[in-house]
PDB file of C-alpha atoms in Angstrom:
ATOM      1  CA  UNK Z 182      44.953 145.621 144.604  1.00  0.00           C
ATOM      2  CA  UNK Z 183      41.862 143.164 144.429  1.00  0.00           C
ATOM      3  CA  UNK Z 184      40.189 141.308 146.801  1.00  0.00           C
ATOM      4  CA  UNK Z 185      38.064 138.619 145.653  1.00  0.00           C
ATOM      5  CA  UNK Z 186      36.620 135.343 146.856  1.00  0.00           C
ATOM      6  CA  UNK Z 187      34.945 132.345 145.527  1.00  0.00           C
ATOM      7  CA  UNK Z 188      31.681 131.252 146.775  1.00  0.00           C
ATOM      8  CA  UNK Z 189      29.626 127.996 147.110  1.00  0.00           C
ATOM      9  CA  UNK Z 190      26.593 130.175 146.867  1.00  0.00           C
ATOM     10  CA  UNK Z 191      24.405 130.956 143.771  1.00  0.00           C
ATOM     11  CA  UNK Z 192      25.068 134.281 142.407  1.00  0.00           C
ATOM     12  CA  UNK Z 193      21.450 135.401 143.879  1.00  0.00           C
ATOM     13  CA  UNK Z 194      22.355 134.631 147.260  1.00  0.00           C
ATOM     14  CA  UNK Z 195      25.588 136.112 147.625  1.00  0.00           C
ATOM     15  CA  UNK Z 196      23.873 138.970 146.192  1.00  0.00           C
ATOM     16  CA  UNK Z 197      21.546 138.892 149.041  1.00  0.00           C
ATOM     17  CA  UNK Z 198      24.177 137.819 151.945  1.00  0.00           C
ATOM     18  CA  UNK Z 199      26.146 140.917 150.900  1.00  0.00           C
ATOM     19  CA  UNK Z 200      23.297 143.548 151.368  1.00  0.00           C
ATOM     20  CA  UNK Z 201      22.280 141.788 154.731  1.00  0.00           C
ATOM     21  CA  UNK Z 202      26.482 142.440 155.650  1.00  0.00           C
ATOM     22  CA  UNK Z 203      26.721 145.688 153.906  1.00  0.00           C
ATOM     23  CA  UNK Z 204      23.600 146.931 156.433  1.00  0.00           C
ATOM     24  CA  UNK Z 205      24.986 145.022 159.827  1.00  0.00           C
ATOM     25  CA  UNK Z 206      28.418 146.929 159.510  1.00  0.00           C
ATOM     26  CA  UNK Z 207      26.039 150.318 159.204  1.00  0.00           C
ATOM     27  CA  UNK Z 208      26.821 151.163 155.590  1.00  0.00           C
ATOM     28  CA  UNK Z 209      23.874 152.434 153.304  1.00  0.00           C
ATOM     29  CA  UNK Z 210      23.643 150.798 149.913  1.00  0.00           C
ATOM     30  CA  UNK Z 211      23.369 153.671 147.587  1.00  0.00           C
ATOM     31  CA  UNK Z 212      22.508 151.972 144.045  1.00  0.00           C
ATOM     32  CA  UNK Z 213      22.976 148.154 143.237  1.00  0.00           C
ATOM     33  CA  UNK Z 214      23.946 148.661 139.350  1.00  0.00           C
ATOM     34  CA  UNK Z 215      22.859 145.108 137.800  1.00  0.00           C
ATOM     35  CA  UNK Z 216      25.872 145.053 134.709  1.00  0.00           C
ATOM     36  CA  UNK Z 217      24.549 141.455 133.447  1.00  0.00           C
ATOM     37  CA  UNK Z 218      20.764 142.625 132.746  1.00  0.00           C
ATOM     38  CA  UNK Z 219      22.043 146.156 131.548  1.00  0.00           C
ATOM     39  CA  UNK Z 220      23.987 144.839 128.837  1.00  0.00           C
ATOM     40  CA  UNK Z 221      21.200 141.960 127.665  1.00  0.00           C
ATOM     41  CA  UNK Z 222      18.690 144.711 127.484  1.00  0.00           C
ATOM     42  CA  UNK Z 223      20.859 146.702 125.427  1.00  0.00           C
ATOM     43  CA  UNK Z 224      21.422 143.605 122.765  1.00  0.00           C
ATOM     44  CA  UNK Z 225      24.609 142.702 123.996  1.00  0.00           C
ATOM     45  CA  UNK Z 226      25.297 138.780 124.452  1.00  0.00           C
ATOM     46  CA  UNK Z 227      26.569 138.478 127.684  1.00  0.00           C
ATOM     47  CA  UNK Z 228      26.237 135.411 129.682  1.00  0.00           C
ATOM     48  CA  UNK Z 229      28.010 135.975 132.934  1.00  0.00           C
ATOM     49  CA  UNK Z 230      26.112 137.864 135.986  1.00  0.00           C
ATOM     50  CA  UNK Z 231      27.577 141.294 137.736  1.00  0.00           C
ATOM     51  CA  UNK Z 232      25.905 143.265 140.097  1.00  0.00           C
ATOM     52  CA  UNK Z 233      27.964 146.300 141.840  1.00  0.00           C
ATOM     53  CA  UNK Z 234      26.800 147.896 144.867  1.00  0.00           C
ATOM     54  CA  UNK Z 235      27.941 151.192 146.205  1.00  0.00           C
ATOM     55  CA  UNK Z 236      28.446 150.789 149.597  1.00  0.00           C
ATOM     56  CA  UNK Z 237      28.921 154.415 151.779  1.00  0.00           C
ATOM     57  CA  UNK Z 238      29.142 154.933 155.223  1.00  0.00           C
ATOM     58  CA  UNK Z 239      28.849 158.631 155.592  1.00  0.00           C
ATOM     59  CA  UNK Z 240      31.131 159.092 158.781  1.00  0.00           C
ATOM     60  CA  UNK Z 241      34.171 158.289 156.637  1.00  0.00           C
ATOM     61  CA  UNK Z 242      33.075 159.463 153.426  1.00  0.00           C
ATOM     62  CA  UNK Z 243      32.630 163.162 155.169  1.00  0.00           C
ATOM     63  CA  UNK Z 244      36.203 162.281 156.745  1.00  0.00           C
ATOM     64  CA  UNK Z 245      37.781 161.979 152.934  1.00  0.00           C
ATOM     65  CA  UNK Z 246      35.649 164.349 151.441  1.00  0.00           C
ATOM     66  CA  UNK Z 247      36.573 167.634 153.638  1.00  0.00           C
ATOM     67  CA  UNK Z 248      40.385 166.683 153.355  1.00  0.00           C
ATOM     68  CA  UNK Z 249      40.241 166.466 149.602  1.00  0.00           C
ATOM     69  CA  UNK Z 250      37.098 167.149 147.695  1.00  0.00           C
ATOM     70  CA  UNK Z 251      38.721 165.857 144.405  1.00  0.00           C
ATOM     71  CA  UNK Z 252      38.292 162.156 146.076  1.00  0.00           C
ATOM     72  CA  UNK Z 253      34.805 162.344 145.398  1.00  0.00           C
ATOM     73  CA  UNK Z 254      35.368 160.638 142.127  1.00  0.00           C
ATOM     74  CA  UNK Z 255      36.288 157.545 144.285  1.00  0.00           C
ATOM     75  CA  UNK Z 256      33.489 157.254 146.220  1.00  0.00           C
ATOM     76  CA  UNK Z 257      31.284 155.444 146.947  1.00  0.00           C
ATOM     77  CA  UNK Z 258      32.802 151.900 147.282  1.00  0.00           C
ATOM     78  CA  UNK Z 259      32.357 149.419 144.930  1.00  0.00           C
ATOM     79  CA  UNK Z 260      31.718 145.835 145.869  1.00  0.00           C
ATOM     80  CA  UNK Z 261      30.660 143.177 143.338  1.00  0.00           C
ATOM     81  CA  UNK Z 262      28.919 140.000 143.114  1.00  0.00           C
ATOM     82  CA  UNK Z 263      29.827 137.976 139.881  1.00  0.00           C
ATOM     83  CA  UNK Z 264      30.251 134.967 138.082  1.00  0.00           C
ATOM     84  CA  UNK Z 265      32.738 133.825 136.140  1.00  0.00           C
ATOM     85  CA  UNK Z 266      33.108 130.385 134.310  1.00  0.00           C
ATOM     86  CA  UNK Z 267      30.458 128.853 136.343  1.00  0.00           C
ATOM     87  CA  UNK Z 268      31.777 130.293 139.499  1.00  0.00           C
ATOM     88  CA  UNK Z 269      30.095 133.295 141.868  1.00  0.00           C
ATOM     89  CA  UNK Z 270      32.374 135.161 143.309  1.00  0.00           C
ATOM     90  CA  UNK Z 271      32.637 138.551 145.521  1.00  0.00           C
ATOM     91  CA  UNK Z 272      35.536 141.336 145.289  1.00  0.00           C
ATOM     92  CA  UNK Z 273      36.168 144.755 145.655  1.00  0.00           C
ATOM     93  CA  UNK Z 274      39.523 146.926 144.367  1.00  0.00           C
ATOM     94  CA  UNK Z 275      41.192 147.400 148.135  1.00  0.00           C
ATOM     95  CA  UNK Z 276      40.438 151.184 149.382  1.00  0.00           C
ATOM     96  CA  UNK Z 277      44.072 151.395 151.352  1.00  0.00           C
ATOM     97  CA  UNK Z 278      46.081 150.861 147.540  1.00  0.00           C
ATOM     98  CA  UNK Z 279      43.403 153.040 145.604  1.00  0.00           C
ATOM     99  CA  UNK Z 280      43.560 155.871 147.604  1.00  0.00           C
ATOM    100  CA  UNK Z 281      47.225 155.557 148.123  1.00  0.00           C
ATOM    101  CA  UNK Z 282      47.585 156.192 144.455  1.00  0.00           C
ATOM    102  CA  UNK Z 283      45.512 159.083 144.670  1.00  0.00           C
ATOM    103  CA  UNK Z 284      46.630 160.948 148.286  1.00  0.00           C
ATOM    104  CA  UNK Z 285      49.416 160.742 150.090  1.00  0.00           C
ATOM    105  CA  UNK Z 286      47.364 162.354 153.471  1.00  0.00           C
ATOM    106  CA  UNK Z 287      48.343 159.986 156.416  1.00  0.00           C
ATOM    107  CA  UNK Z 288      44.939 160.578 157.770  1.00  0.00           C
ATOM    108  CA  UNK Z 289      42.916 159.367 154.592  1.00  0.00           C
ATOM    109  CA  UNK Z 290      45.128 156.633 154.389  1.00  0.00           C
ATOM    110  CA  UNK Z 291      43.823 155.284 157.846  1.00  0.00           C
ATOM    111  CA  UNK Z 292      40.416 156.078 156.934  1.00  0.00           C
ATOM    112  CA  UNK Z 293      41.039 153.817 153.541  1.00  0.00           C
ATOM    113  CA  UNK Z 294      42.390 151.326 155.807  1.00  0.00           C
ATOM    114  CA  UNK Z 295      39.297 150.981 158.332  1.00  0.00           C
ATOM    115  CA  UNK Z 296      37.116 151.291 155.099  1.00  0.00           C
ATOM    116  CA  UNK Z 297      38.837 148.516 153.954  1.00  0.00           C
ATOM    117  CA  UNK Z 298      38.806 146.155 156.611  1.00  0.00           C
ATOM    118  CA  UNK Z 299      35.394 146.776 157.390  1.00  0.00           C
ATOM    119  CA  UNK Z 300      34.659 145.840 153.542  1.00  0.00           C
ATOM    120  CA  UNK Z 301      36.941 142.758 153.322  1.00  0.00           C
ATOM    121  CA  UNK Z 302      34.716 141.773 156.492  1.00  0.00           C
ATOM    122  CA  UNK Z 303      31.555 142.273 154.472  1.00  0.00           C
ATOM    123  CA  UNK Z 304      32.389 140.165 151.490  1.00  0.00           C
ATOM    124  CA  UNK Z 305      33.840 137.471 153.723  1.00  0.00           C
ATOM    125  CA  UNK Z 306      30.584 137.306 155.845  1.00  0.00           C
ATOM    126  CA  UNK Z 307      28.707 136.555 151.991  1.00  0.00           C
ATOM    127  CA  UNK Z 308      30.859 134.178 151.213  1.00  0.00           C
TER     128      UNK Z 308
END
């Protein structure tokens, strides 16, 4: 259901490598939510860094959207950039098993599916 990879790179630049892939594969990033500074501002010690970023790409999100409205609560897509013990790493839940749990529409299923390659391509091009 996860796909996640480790990277060599510091968690600022993987930040920054996905945004640069996120843009070349003609998605819009809608909101970069930064988790890590959110919860230190709010008191809470937390020593690891998260940043998600909603990813959309319009085309497909239409495509899902005017076969089942209700799917709106799974858009956008989530990518994130985080560490963990020391290590940065990149992941997103997979849109194909998601929204298989959610629809059983053949057609969004191939949408999920080109979503989701097109994703796993973005987080391996950060890396």
């Amino acid at each position: 259901m996860y796909y996640i990879v480790e990277t060599d790179k510091t968690f600022e630049q993987a930040s920054a490598d996905l945004e640069s892939a996120v843009k070349r594969h003609a998605f819009g990033v809608l909101h970069v939510h930064d988790l890590g500074n959110t919860l230190r501002s709010k008191g809470i010690a937390f020593g690891e860094e998260c940043k998600v970023f909603e990813v959309c790409k319009p085309v497909q999100a239409s495509k899902v959207l005017s076969t089942d409205m209700r799917l709106n609560m799974a858009l956008p897509c989530r990518i994130s950039v985080f560490t963990e013990k020391g290590k940065t790493k990149i992941g997103l839940i997979r849109p194909a098993d998601m929204l298989s749990a959610l629809s059983q529409d053949a057609g969004l299923v191939q949408v999920a599916k080109e979503v989701e390659a097109t994703t796993i391509q973005m987080v391996d091009e950060a890396k």
